Amino acid sequence: NAGVTQTPKFQVLKTGQSMTLQCAQDMNHNSMYWYRQDPGMGLRLIYYSASEGTTDKGEVPNGYNVSRLNKREFSLRLESAAPSQTSVYFCASTDISQPSNYGYTFGSGTRLTVV
Amino acid sequence: AQKVTQAQTEISVVEKEDVTLDCVYETRDTTYYLFWYKQPPSGELVFLIRRNSFDEQNEISGRYSWNFQKSTSSFNFTITASQVVDSAVYFCALSEETDSWGKLQFGAGTQVVVTP
């Protein structure tokens, strides 16, 4: 099925460990995003990539890095995980060059726990 | 500053009752988009509707309806004759033209609980 695929779905890390969350979309979208969801706070933007080859910080970028590997893939890396990064992470994509079809497709989420 | 405000944290209703979710947004742009998403207990985000700032026509889709009023910066969502399957968290979100598009700003969400 076409859409946004995130891996892994669940992960438990120890404080200080590193990991990379993977995201891939097969809709030929230009733009990709990483959000985190915490209770009572909605979704907050971590990083985004408006187009292949570009990345920019969102609202809560500290402690994260991203790589837009190609048009399809956008990864999120935690270099040294902290308990404050316990959250549900969502990847999303859209094609902002097509306003009439403007909409976001979200992945199913990664539930990350840092102990 | 929070640009999308969903003042209702949780709404509990009995099946068949109507429920209205409030969303108030803040923007200086003349061109923007508003969205509603549903997040059921399974956790995925389900797209419900998109509205652009030039289209104030209200919309009805089955049991769902939306009331967009630019004069009050509100984009409210009503579920008519609620069902247990409507139990979910509902998010309102804003995307602004001057913010290079693409950056959805979410409200905190409203938890809807429908009991039989």
Coordinates of C-alpha atoms in Angstrom, one line a residue:
Chain A
N1 CA 0.0 0.0 0.0
A2 CA 1.2 3.5 -0.8
G3 CA 2.1 5.6 2.1
V4 CA 4.6 6.4 4.8
T5 CA 6.5 3.6 6.4
Q6 CA 8.3 4.0 9.7
T7 CA 10.6 1.6 11.5
P8 CA 10.8 0.4 14.2
K9 CA 7.3 0.6 15.7
F10 CA 8.5 0.2 19.3
Q11 CA 11.9 0.8 20.9
V12 CA 13.3 0.9 24.4
L13 CA 16.7 2.6 24.8
K14 CA 18.9 3.1 27.8
T15 CA 20.0 6.7 28.6
G16 CA 23.0 7.6 26.4
Q17 CA 22.3 5.0 23.7
S18 CA 21.9 6.1 20.1
M19 CA 19.4 5.1 17.5
T20 CA 18.0 6.0 14.1
L21 CA 14.4 6.1 13.2
Q22 CA 13.7 5.3 9.6
C23 CA 11.0 6.8 7.4
A24 CA 10.2 6.2 3.7
Q25 CA 7.4 7.3 1.5
D26 CA 6.5 6.1 -1.9
M27 CA 4.2 8.9 -3.0
N28 CA 6.9 11.0 -4.7
H29 CA 6.3 13.8 -2.2
N30 CA 8.9 16.6 -2.0
S31 CA 8.6 17.4 1.7
M32 CA 9.0 15.2 4.8
Y33 CA 8.7 15.9 8.5
W34 CA 9.4 14.5 11.9
Y35 CA 7.0 15.2 14.8
R36 CA 6.9 14.0 18.3
Q37 CA 3.7 13.6 20.3
D38 CA 3.6 14.0 24.1
P39 CA 0.5 13.8 26.3
G40 CA -1.5 17.0 26.3
M41 CA 0.8 18.7 23.8
G42 CA -0.4 17.7 20.4
L43 CA 2.3 17.0 17.8
R44 CA 5.4 19.2 17.7
L45 CA 7.7 19.6 14.7
I46 CA 11.3 18.4 15.3
Y47 CA 12.8 18.7 11.8
Y48 CA 11.6 19.0 8.3
S49 CA 12.9 18.7 4.8
A50 CA 11.1 20.9 2.3
S51 CA 12.9 19.2 -0.6
E52 CA 15.6 16.7 -1.3
G53 CA 18.9 18.1 -0.1
T54 CA 17.5 20.5 2.5
T55 CA 16.7 20.2 6.1
D56 CA 15.6 22.7 8.7
K57 CA 14.9 22.8 12.4
G58 CA 11.4 22.8 13.7
E59 CA 10.1 23.7 17.1
V60 CA 11.9 21.1 19.2
P61 CA 15.2 20.1 17.4
N62 CA 17.5 19.8 20.4
G63 CA 19.0 16.3 20.8
Y64 CA 18.1 15.2 17.3
N65 CA 19.7 15.1 13.9
V66 CA 18.2 14.3 10.5
S67 CA 19.3 13.1 7.1
R68 CA 17.3 13.3 3.9
L69 CA 18.9 10.4 2.2
N70 CA 17.0 10.7 -1.0
K71 CA 13.6 11.8 -2.1
R72 CA 12.0 8.8 -0.5
E73 CA 13.8 8.6 2.9
F74 CA 14.1 10.9 5.8
S75 CA 15.8 9.5 9.0
L76 CA 15.8 10.9 12.5
R77 CA 18.8 10.2 14.8
L78 CA 19.1 10.4 18.6
E79 CA 22.8 10.6 19.3
S80 CA 22.6 10.2 23.1
A81 CA 19.1 9.4 24.2
A82 CA 17.6 11.0 27.3
P83 CA 14.4 10.2 29.2
S84 CA 12.9 13.5 28.0
Q85 CA 12.9 12.0 24.5
T86 CA 10.4 9.3 25.5
S87 CA 7.6 10.0 23.1
V88 CA 5.7 8.8 20.1
Y89 CA 7.4 9.9 16.9
F90 CA 5.6 10.4 13.6
C91 CA 7.0 10.9 10.2
A92 CA 4.9 12.7 7.6
S93 CA 5.1 13.7 3.9
T94 CA 3.4 16.1 1.6
D95 CA 3.8 17.8 -1.8
I96 CA 3.5 21.5 -1.2
S97 CA 3.9 22.2 -4.9
Q98 CA 0.4 20.9 -5.4
P99 CA -1.9 23.1 -3.3
S100 CA -5.1 21.6 -4.7
N101 CA -4.0 18.2 -3.4
Y102 CA -2.3 19.6 -0.3
G103 CA -2.5 17.2 2.5
Y104 CA -0.2 15.2 4.8
T105 CA 0.3 11.5 5.0
F106 CA 1.5 10.2 8.4
G107 CA 3.3 7.1 9.2
S108 CA 2.0 4.8 12.0
G109 CA 4.4 6.1 14.6
T110 CA 7.3 4.9 16.6
R111 CA 6.8 4.5 20.4
L112 CA 10.2 5.2 22.0
T113 CA 10.9 4.7 25.7
V114 CA 14.2 5.9 27.2
V115 CA 15.0 4.4 30.6
Chain B
A1 CA 3.0 31.2 21.1
Q2 CA 0.3 28.6 20.5
K3 CA -1.3 29.3 17.2
V4 CA -4.0 26.6 17.4
T5 CA -6.1 26.4 20.6
Q6 CA -8.3 23.5 21.4
A7 CA -9.7 24.6 24.8
Q8 CA -11.6 21.4 25.4
T9 CA -9.3 18.7 26.8
E10 CA -11.9 16.0 27.1
I11 CA -15.6 15.6 26.1
S12 CA -17.7 12.7 27.3
V13 CA -21.0 11.9 25.7
V14 CA -23.5 9.1 25.5
E15 CA -24.0 7.4 22.2
K16 CA -26.3 9.3 19.8
E17 CA -25.6 12.7 21.4
D18 CA -24.0 15.4 19.2
V19 CA -20.6 16.7 20.1
T20 CA -18.9 19.9 18.9
L21 CA -15.1 20.4 19.1
D22 CA -13.8 23.9 19.2
C23 CA -10.7 25.1 17.4
V24 CA -9.5 28.7 17.4
Y25 CA -6.4 29.7 15.4
E26 CA -4.2 32.6 15.1
T27 CA -2.5 33.8 11.9
R28 CA -1.6 37.0 10.1
D29 CA -1.5 35.3 6.8
T30 CA -4.3 35.8 4.3
T31 CA -3.6 32.4 2.8
Y32 CA -3.6 29.4 5.1
Y33 CA -4.9 25.9 5.4
L34 CA -6.8 24.3 8.3
F35 CA -7.0 20.6 9.0
W36 CA -8.7 18.1 11.3
Y37 CA -7.2 14.8 12.2
K38 CA -8.5 11.9 14.2
Q39 CA -6.3 9.7 16.3
P40 CA -8.1 6.5 17.5
P41 CA -6.8 4.4 20.3
S42 CA -4.7 2.4 17.8
G43 CA -2.6 5.6 17.5
E44 CA -2.5 6.4 13.8
L45 CA -3.4 9.8 12.5
V46 CA -6.4 9.8 10.2
F47 CA -7.0 12.8 7.9
L48 CA -10.6 14.2 8.1
I49 CA -10.7 17.5 6.3
R50 CA -8.7 20.3 4.8
R51 CA -10.0 23.8 4.3
N52 CA -8.2 26.8 2.7
S53 CA -8.7 30.3 3.9
F54 CA -10.6 31.4 0.8
D55 CA -13.3 28.8 1.2
E56 CA -15.6 29.5 4.1
Q57 CA -18.3 27.2 2.9
N58 CA -19.3 24.9 5.7
E59 CA -19.1 21.2 4.9
I60 CA -21.0 18.1 5.8
S61 CA -19.7 14.6 5.3
G62 CA -22.0 11.9 6.7
R63 CA -22.2 12.5 10.5
Y64 CA -19.3 15.0 10.4
S65 CA -19.7 18.7 9.8
W66 CA -17.4 21.7 9.9
N67 CA -18.1 25.3 10.6
F68 CA -15.3 27.7 9.4
Q69 CA -15.6 31.3 10.4
K70 CA -12.8 33.6 9.6
S71 CA -14.4 36.5 11.5
T72 CA -13.9 34.6 14.7
S73 CA -10.8 32.6 13.6
S74 CA -12.6 29.4 14.4
F75 CA -12.9 26.0 12.6
N76 CA -15.2 23.9 14.7
F77 CA -16.1 20.3 14.1
T78 CA -19.4 18.5 15.0
I79 CA -20.1 14.9 15.2
T80 CA -23.8 14.2 14.9
A81 CA -25.4 11.2 16.6
S82 CA -22.1 10.0 18.0
Q83 CA -21.0 6.4 18.1
V84 CA -18.6 4.4 20.2
V85 CA -16.2 4.3 17.2
D86 CA -15.9 8.0 17.3
S87 CA -14.0 7.7 20.6
A88 CA -10.6 9.2 19.7
V89 CA -8.4 12.3 20.1
Y90 CA -9.2 14.9 17.5
F91 CA -6.6 17.4 16.4
C92 CA -7.0 20.7 14.7
A93 CA -3.9 22.0 12.7
L94 CA -2.8 25.1 10.8
S95 CA -0.4 25.6 7.9
E96 CA 0.5 29.1 6.9
E97 CA 1.8 30.4 3.6
T98 CA 4.5 32.7 5.0
D99 CA 5.8 29.8 7.1
S100 CA 7.0 28.2 3.8
W101 CA 3.9 26.0 3.9
G102 CA 4.5 22.4 5.0
K103 CA 4.8 23.0 8.7
L104 CA 1.7 21.9 10.4
Q105 CA 1.0 23.4 13.8
F106 CA -1.2 21.3 15.9
G107 CA -3.5 22.1 18.8
A108 CA -3.2 20.0 21.9
G109 CA -6.1 17.8 20.9
T110 CA -9.5 17.0 22.4
Q111 CA -10.2 13.5 23.7
V112 CA -13.7 12.4 22.8
V113 CA -15.2 9.5 24.9
V114 CA -18.5 8.0 23.6
T115 CA -20.1 5.6 26.0
P116 CA -22.9 3.2 25.0

